[in-house]
Tab-separated table of C-alpha atoms and ligand atoms in Angstrom:
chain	number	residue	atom	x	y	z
A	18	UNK	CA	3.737	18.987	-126.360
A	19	UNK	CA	4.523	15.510	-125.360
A	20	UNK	CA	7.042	17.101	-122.392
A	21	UNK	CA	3.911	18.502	-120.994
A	22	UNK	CA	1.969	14.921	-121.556
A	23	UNK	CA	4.385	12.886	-119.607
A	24	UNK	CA	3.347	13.793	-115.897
A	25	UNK	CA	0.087	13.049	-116.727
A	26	UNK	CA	0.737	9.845	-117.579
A	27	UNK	CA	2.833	8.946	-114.853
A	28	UNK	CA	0.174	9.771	-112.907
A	29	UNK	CA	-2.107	7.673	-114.670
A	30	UNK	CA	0.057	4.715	-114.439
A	31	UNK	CA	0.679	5.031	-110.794
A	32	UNK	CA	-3.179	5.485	-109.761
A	33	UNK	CA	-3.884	2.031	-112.011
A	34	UNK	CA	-0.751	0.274	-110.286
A	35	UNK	CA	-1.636	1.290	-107.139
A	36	UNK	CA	-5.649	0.065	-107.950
A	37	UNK	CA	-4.283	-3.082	-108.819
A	38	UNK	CA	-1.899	-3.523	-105.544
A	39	UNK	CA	-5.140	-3.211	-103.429
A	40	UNK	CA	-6.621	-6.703	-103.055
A	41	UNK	CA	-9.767	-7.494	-104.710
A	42	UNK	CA	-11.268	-7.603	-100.918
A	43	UNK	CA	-10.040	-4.376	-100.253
A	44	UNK	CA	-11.798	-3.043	-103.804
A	45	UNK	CA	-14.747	-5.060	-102.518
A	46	UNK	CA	-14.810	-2.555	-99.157
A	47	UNK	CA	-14.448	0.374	-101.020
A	48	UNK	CA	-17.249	-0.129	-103.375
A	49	UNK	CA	-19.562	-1.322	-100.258
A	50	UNK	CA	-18.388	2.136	-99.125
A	51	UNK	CA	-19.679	3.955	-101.841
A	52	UNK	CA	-23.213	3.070	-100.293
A	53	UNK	CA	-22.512	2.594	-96.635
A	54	UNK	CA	-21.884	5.988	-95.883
A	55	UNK	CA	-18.174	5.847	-93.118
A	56	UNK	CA	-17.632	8.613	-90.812
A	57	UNK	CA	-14.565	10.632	-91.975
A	58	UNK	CA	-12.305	9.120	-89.756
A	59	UNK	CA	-12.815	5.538	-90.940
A	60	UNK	CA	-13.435	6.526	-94.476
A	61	UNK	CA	-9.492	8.306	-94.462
A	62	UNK	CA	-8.643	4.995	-92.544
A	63	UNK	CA	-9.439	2.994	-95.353
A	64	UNK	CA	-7.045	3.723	-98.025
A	65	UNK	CA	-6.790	2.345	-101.471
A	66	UNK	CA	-2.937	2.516	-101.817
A	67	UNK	CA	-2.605	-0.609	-99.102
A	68	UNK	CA	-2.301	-3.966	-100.404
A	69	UNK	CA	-4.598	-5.586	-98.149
A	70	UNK	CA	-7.379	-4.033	-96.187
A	71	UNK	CA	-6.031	-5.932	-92.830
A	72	UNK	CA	-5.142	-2.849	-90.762
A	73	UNK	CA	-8.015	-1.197	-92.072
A	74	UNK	CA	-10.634	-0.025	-89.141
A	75	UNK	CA	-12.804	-2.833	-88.344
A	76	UNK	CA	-11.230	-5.407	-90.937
A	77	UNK	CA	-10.416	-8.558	-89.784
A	78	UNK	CA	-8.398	-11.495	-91.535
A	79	UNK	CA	-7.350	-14.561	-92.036
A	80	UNK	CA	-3.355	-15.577	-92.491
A	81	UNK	CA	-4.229	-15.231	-96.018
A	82	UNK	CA	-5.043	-11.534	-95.831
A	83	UNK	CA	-8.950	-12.045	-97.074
A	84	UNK	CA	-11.628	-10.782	-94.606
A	85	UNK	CA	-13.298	-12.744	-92.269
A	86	UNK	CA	-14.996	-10.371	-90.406
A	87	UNK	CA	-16.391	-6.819	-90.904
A	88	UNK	CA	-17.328	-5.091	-87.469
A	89	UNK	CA	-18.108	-1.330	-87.310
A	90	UNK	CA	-20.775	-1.642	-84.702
A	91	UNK	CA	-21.743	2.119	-82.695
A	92	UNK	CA	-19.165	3.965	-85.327
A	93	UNK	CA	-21.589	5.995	-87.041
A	94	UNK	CA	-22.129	4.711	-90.154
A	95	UNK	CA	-25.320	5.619	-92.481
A	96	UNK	CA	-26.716	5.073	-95.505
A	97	UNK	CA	-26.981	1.418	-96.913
A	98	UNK	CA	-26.108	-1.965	-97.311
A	99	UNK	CA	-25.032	-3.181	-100.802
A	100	UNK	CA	-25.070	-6.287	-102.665
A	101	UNK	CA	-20.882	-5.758	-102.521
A	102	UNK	CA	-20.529	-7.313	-99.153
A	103	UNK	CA	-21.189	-10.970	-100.863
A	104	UNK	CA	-18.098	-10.349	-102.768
A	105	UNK	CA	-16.090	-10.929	-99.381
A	106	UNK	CA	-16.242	-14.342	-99.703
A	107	UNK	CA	-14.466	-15.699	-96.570
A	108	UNK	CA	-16.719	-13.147	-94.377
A	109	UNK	CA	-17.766	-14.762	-91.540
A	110	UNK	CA	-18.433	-11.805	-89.300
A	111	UNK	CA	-20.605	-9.332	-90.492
A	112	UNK	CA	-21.892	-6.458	-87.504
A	113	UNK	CA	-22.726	-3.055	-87.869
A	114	UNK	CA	-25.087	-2.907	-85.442
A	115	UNK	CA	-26.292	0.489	-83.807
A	116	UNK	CA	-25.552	2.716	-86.671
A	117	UNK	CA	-28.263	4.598	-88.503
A	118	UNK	CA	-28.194	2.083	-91.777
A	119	UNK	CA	-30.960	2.596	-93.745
A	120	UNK	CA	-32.430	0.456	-96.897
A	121	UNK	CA	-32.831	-3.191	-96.921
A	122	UNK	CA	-31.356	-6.504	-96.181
A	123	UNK	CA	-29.581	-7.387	-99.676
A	124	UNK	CA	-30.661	-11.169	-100.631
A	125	UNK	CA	-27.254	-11.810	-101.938
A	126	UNK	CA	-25.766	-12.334	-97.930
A	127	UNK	CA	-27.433	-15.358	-98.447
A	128	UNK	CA	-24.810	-16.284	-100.637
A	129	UNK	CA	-21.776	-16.203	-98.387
A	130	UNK	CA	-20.879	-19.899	-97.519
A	131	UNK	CA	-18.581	-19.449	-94.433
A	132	UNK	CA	-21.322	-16.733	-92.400
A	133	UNK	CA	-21.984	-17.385	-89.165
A	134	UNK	CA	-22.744	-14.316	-87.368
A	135	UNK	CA	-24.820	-11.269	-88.699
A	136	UNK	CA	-25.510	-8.709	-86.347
A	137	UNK	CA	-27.752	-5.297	-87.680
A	138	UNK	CA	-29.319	-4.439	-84.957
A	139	UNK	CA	-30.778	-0.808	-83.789
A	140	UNK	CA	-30.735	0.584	-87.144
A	141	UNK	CA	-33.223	1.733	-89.747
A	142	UNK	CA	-33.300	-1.185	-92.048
A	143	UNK	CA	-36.754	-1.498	-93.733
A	144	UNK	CA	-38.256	-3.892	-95.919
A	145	UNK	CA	-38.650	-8.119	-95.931
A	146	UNK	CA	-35.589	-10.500	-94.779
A	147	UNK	CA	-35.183	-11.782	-97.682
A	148	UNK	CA	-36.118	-15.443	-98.133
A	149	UNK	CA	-32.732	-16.567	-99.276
A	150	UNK	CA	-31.172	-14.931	-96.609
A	151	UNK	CA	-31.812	-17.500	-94.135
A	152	UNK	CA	-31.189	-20.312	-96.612
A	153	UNK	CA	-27.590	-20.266	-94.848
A	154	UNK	CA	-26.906	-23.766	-93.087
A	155	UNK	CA	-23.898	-21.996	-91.427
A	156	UNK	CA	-25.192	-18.797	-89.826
A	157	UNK	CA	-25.591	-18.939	-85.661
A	158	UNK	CA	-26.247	-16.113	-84.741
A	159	UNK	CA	-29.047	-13.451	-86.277
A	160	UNK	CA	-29.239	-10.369	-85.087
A	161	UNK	CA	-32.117	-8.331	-86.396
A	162	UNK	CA	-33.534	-6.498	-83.867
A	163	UNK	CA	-34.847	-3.167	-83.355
A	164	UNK	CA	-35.015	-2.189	-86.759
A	165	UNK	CA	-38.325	-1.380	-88.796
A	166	UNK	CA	-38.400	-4.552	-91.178
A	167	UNK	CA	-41.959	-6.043	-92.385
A	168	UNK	CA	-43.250	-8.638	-93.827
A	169	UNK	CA	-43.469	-12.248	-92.970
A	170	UNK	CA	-40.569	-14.286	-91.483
A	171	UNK	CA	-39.537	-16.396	-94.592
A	172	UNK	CA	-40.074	-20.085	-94.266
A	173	UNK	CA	-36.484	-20.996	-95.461
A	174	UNK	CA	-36.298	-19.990	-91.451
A	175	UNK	CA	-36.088	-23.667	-91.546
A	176	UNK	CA	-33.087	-24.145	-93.012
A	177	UNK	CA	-30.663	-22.513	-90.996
A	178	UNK	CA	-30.273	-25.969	-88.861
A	179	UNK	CA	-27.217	-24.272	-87.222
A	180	UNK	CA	-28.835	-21.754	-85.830
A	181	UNK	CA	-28.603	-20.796	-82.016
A	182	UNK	CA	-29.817	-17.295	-81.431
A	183	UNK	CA	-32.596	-15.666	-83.540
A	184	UNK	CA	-33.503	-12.189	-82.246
A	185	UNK	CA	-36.149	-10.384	-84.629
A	186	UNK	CA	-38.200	-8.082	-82.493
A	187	UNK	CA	-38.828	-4.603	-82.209
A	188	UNK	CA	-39.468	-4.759	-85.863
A	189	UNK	CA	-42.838	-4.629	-87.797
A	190	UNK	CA	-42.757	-8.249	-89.158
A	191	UNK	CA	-46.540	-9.799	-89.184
A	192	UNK	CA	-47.864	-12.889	-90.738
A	193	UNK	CA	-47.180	-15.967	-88.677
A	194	UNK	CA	-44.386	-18.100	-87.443
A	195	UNK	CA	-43.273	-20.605	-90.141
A	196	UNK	CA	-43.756	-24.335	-88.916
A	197	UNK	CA	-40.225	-25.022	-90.354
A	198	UNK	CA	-38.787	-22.831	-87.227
A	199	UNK	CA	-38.844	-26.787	-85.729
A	200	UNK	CA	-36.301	-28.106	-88.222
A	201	UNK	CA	-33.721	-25.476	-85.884
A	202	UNK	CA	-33.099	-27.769	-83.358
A	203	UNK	CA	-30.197	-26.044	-82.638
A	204	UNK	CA	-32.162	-23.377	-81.791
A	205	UNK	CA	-31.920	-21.506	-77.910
A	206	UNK	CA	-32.909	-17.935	-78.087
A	207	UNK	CA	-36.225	-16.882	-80.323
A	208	UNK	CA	-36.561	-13.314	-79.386
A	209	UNK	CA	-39.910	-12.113	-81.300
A	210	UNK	CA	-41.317	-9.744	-79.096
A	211	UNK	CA	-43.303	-6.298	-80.235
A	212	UNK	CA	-44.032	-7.275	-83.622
A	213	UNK	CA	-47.398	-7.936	-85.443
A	214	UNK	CA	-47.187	-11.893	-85.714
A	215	UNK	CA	-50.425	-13.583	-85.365
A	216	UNK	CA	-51.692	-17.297	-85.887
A	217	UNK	CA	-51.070	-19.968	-83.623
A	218	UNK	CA	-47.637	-21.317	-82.651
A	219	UNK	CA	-46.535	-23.934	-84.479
A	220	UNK	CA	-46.355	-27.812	-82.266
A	221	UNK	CA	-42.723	-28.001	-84.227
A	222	UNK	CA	-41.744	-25.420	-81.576
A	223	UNK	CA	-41.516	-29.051	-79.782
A	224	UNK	CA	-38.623	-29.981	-81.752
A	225	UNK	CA	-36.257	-27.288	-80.476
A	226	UNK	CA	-35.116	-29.341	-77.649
A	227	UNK	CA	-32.653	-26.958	-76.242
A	228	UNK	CA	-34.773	-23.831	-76.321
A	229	UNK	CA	-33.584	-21.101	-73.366
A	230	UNK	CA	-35.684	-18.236	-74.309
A	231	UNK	CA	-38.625	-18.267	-75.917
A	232	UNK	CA	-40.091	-14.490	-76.085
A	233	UNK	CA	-43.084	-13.698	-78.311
A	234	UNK	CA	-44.913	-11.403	-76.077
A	235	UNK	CA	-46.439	-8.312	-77.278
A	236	UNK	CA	-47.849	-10.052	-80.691
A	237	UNK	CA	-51.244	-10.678	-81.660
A	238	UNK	CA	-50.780	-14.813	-81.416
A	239	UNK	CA	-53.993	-16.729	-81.404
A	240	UNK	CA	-54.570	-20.175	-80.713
A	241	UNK	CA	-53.782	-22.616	-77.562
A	242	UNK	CA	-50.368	-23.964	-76.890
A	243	UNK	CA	-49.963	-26.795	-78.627
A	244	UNK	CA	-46.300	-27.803	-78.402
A	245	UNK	CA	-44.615	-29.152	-75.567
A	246	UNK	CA	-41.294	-29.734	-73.650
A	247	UNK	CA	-40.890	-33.284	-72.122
A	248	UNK	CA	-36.937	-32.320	-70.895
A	249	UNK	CA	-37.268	-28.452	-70.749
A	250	UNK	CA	-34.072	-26.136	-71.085
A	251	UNK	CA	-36.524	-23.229	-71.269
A	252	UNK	CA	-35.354	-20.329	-68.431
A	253	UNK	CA	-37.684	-17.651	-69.962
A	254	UNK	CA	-40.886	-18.186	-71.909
A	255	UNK	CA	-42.778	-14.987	-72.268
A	256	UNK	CA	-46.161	-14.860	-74.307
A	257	UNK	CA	-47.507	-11.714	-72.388
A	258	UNK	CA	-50.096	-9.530	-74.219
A	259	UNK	CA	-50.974	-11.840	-77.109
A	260	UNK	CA	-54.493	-13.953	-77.447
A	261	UNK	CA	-53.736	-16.926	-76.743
A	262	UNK	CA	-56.312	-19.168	-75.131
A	263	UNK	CA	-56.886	-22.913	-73.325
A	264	UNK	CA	-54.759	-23.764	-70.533
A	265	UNK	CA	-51.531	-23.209	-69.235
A	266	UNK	CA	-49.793	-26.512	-69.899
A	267	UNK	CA	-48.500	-28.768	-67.045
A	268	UNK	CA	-45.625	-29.535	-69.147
A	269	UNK	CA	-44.054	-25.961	-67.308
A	270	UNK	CA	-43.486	-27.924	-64.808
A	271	UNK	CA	-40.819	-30.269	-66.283
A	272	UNK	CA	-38.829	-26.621	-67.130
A	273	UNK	CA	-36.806	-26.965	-63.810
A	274	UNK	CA	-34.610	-24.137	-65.077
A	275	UNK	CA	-37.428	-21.570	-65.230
A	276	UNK	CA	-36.579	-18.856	-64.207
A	277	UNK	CA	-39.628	-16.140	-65.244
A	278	UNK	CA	-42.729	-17.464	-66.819
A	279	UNK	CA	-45.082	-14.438	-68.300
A	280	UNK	CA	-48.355	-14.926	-69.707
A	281	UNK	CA	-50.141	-11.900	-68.487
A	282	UNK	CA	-52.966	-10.152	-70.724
A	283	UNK	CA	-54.115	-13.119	-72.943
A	284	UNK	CA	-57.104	-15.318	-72.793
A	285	UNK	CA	-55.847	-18.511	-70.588
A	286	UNK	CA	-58.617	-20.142	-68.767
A	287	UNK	CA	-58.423	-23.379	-66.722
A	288	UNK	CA	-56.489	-24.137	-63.411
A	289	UNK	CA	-52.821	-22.988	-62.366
A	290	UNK	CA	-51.359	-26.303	-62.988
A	291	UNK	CA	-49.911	-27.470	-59.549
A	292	UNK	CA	-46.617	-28.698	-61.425
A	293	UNK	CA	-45.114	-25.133	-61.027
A	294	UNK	CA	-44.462	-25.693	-57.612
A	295	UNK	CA	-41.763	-27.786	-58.699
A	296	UNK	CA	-39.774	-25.041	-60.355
A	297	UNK	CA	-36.966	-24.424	-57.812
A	298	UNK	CA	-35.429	-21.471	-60.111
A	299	UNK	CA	-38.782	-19.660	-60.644
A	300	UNK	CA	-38.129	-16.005	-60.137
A	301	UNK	CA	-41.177	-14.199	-61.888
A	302	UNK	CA	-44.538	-15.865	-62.180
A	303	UNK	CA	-46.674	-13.073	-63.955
A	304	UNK	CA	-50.266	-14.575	-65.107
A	305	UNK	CA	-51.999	-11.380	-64.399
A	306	UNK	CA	-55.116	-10.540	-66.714
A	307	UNK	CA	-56.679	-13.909	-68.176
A	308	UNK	CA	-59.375	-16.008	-67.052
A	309	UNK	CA	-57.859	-18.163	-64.897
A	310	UNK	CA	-60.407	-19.981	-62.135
A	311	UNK	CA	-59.654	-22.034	-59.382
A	312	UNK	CA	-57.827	-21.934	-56.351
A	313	UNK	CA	-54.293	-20.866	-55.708
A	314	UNK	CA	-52.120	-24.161	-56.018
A	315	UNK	CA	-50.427	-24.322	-52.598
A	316	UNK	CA	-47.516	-25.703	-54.203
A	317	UNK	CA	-46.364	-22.653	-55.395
A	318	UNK	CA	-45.170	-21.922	-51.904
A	319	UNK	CA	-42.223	-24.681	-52.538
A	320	UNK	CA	-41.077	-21.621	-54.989
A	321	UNK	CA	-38.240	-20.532	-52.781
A	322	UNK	CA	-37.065	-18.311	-55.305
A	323	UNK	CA	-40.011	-16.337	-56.436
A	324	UNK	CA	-39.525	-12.516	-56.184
A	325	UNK	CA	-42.636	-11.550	-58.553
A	326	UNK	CA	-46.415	-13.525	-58.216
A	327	UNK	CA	-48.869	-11.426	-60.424
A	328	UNK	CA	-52.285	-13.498	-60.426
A	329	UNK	CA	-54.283	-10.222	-60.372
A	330	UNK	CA	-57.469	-10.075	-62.718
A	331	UNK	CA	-58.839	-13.347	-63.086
A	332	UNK	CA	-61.251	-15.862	-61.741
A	333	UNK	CA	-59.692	-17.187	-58.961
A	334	UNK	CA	-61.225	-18.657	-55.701
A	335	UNK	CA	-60.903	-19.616	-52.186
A	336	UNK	CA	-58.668	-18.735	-49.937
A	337	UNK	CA	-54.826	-17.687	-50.364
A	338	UNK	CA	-52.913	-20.401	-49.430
A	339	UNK	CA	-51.136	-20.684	-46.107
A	340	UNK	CA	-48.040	-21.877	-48.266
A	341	UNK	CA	-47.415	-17.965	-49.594
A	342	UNK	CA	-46.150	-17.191	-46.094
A	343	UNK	CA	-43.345	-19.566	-46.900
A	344	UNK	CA	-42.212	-17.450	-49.687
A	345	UNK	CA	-38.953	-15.570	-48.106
A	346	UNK	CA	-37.924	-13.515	-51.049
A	347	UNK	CA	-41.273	-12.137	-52.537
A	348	UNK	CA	-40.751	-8.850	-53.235
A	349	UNK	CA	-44.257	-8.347	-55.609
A	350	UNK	CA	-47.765	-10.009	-54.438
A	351	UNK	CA	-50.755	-8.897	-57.059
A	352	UNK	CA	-53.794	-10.920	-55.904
A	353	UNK	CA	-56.185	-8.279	-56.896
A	354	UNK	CA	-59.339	-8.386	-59.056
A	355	UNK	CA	-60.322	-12.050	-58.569
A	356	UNK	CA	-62.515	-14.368	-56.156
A	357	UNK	CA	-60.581	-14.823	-53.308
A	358	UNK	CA	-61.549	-14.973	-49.998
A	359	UNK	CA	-59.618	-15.326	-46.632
A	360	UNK	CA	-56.838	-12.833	-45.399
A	361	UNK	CA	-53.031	-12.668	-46.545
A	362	UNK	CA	-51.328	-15.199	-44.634
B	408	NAG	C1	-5.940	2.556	-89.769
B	408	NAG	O1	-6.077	2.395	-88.355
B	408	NAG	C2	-5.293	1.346	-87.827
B	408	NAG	C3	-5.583	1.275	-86.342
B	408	NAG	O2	-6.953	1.151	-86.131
B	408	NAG	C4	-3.817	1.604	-88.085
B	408	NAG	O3	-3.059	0.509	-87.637
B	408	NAG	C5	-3.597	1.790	-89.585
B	408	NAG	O4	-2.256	2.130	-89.829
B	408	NAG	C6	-4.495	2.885	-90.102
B	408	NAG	N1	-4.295	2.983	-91.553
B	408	NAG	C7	-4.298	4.156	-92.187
B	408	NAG	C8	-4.054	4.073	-93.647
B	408	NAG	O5	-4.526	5.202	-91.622
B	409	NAG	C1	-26.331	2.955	-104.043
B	409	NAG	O1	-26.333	4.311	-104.376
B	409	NAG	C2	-26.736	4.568	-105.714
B	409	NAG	C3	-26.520	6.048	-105.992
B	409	NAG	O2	-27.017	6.832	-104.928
B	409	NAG	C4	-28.183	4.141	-105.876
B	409	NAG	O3	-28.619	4.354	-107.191
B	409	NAG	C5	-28.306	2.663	-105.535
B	409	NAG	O4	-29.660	2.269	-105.560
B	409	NAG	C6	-27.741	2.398	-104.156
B	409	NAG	N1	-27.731	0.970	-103.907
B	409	NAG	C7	-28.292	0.443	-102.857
B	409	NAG	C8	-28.156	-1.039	-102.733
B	409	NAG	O5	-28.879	1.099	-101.996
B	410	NAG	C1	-30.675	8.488	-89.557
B	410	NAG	O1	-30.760	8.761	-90.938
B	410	NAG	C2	-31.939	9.412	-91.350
B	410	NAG	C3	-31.899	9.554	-92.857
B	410	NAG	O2	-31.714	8.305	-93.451
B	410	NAG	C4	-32.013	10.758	-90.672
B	410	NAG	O3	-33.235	11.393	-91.008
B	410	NAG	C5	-31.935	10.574	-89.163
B	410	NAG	O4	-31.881	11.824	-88.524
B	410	NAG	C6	-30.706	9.786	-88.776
B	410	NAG	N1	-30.735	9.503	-87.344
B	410	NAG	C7	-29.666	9.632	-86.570
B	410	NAG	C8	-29.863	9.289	-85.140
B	410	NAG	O5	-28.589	10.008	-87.007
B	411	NAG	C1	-38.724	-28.082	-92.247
B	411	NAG	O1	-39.975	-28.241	-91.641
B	411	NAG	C2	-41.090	-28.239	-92.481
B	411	NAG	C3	-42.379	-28.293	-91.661
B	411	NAG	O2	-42.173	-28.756	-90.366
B	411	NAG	C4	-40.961	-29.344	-93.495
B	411	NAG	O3	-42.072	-29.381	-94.366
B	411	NAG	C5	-39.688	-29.135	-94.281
B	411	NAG	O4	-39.501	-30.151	-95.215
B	411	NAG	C6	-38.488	-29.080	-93.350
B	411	NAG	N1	-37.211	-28.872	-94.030
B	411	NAG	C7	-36.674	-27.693	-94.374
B	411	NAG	C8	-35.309	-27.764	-95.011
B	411	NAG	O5	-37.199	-26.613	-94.208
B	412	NAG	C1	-34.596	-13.971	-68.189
B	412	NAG	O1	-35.406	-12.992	-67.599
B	412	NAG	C2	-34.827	-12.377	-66.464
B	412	NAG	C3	-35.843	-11.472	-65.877
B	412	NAG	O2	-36.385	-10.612	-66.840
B	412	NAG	C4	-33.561	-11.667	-66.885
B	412	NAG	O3	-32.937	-11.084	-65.782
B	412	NAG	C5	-32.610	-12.663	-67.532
B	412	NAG	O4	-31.488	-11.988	-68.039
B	412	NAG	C6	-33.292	-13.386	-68.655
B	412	NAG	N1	-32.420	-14.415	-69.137
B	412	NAG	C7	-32.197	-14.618	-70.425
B	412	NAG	C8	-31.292	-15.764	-70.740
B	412	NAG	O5	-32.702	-13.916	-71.279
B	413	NAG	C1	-30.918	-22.887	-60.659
B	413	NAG	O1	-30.048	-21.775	-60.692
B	413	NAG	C2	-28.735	-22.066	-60.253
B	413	NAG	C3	-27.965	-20.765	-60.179
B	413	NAG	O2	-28.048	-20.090	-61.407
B	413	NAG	C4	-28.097	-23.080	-61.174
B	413	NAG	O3	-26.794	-23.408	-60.749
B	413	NAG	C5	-28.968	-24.340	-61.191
B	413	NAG	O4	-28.464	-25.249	-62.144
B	413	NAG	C6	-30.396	-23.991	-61.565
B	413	NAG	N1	-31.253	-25.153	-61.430
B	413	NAG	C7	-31.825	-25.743	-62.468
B	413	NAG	C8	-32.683	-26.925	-62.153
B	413	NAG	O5	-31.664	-25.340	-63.603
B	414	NAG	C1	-55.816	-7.018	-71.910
B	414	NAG	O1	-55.534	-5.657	-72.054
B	414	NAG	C2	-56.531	-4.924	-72.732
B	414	NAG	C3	-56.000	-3.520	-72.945
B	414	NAG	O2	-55.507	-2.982	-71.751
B	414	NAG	C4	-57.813	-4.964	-71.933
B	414	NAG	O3	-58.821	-4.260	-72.606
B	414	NAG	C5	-58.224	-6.416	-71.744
B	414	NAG	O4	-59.356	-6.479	-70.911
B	414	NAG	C6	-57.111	-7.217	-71.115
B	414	NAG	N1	-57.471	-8.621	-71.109
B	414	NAG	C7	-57.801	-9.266	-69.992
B	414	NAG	C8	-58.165	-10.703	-70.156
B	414	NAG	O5	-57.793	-8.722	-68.898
């Protein structure tokens, strides 16, 4: 009897020595991985009698041997994301973007005190961001995009004072943009474009001094513009298809790096501010579908660069400006459905 015993439990003591030789990193992986569902290949990749997980597919580590980043972006993973990951707690890379991860955001990411970059992009993440995952000072770079989250964008936004790159849309997220956004002032790409945010936007927006891109078109944002750049880094500030209303500021025209400026389908009214003809860079100049009035500003003609000028469907009067003709590179002219008199120059 006991002859027959002792293979079993040399077999038992080899599988527990061999558990114990994997770092507790490594045992962290494989119980995210009961969850995140790895394609065969990876899964086989990953094995549990290494002593580190360091040459495991997509690991990546320190001299120490603990895991800094995790990044099995377009490798076809499914299923979802467990609270496991926070027990990697060197990560600093996390991106598994375009996979087909389903479930939601766990809140306990928040917890990771060396994250800097999260990237989950293009896949099938549902639910809220959860408020104390952006209560991260150290994280850079969010990546959140095309997924189908909801809910509001949590106000500990705010607190993420590193933060450089925030991309949230394609998503379902509604409610409006949390005045804290201002205390990023780190802050120089805000993608929030096709989502269901409404309210105004906040004046704090004024306090992200170094904002690039500023996207929040297709939205249902109310309001007038009430913040303002004095020394403007913006190159493309889109707010097409929204509601907003009152005039298009002449602050625009301190954003010398402008490169596309859309504000089509809202409720603008007022003059084209003249300052725009100062924008040397300006590229696209869509305004198409508000209530503009006025004349053209001539000074738009000094926009040597312009390729696209969509002013169709407003209220504009008089007659085009001689100035156009000076555009060399237009390759787009809407004028259409508005007041104007007089014959293209
Ligand atoms: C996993 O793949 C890496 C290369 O990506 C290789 O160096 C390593 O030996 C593989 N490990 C196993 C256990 O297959
Ligand atoms: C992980 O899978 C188990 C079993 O399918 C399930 O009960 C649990 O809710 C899942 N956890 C997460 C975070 O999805
Ligand atoms: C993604 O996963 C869902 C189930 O969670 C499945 O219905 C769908 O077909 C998958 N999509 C792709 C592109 O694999
Ligand atoms: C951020 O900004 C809001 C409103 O602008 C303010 O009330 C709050 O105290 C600031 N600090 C943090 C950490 O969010
Ligand atoms: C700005 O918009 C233009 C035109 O759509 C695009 O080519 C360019 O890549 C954008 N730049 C940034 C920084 O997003
Ligand atoms: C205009 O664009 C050029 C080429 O990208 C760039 O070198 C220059 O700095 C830009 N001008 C301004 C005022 O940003
Ligand atoms: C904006 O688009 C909608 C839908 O196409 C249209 O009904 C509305 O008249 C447009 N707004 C303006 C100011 O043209």
């Amino acid at each position: 009897m006991k002859l027959v015993l002792w293979p079993w439990f040399l077999l038992f003591f080899t599988l527990v020595t061999s558990s114990w030789s994997l770092s507790s990193d490594g045992q962290a992986l494989l119980a995210l991985s009961r969850n995140l569902t790895l394609p065969s290949s990876i899964r086989s990749n990953w094995s549990a009698s290494d002593a580190t997980p360091c040459t495991w597919y997509g690991v990546g580590c320190n001299v120490r041997n603990r895991v800094i980043s995790l990044d099995l972006t377009s490798s076809g993973v499914s299923g979802s994301l467990g609270p496991e990951v926070c027990r990697l707690k060197y990560l600093q890379i996390l991106s598994l973007s375009g996979n087909n991860i389903s479930g939601s955001i766990p809140p306990e990411l928040g917890n990771l005190k060396r994250f800097s970059w999260l990237s989950l992009y293009i896949n099938s993440l549902s639910g809220t961001i959860p408020e104390e995952l952006f209560k991260n000072q150290f994280l850079e770079q969010v990546y959140l995009h095309s997924n189908q989250l909801s809910g509001s964008i949590p106000f500990s936004v705010g607190e993420m004072t590193n933060l450089k790159s925030l991309w949230l849309h394609e998503n379902m997220l509604s409610g409006a943009l949390p005045a804290s956004i201002g205390n990023c002032t780190k802050l120089e790409e805000l993608y929030l474009l096709n989502n269901q945010l409404s309210g105004s936007l906040p004046e704090t927006l004024s306090e992200i001094k170094g904002l690039r891109v500023f996207d929040a078109s297709y939205n249902s944002f109310t309001g007038e513009i009430t913040f303002s750049f004095e020394n403007c880094k913006l190159e493309n500030f889109s707010l097409s298809f929204n509601y907003i209303k009152g005039e298009i500021p002449s602050w625009l025209g301190n954003c010398r790096s402008l490169i596309e400026l859309g504000l089509v389908n809202n409720s603008l009214s007022g003059k084209i501010p003249t300052s725009l003809g100062l924008l040397s860079n300006l590229t696209y100049l869509i305004l198409s579908q508000n209530y503009l009035s006025g004349p053209i500003p001539p000074e738009i003609g000094n926009c040597q660069l312009l390729q696209w000028l969509e002013l169709d469907a407003n209220q504009l009067e008089g007659t085009i400006p001689k100035e156009l003709a000076n555009l060399g590179n237009l390759k787009k002219l809407f004028l259409f459905d508005n007041r104007l008199s007089g014959t293209l120059p």
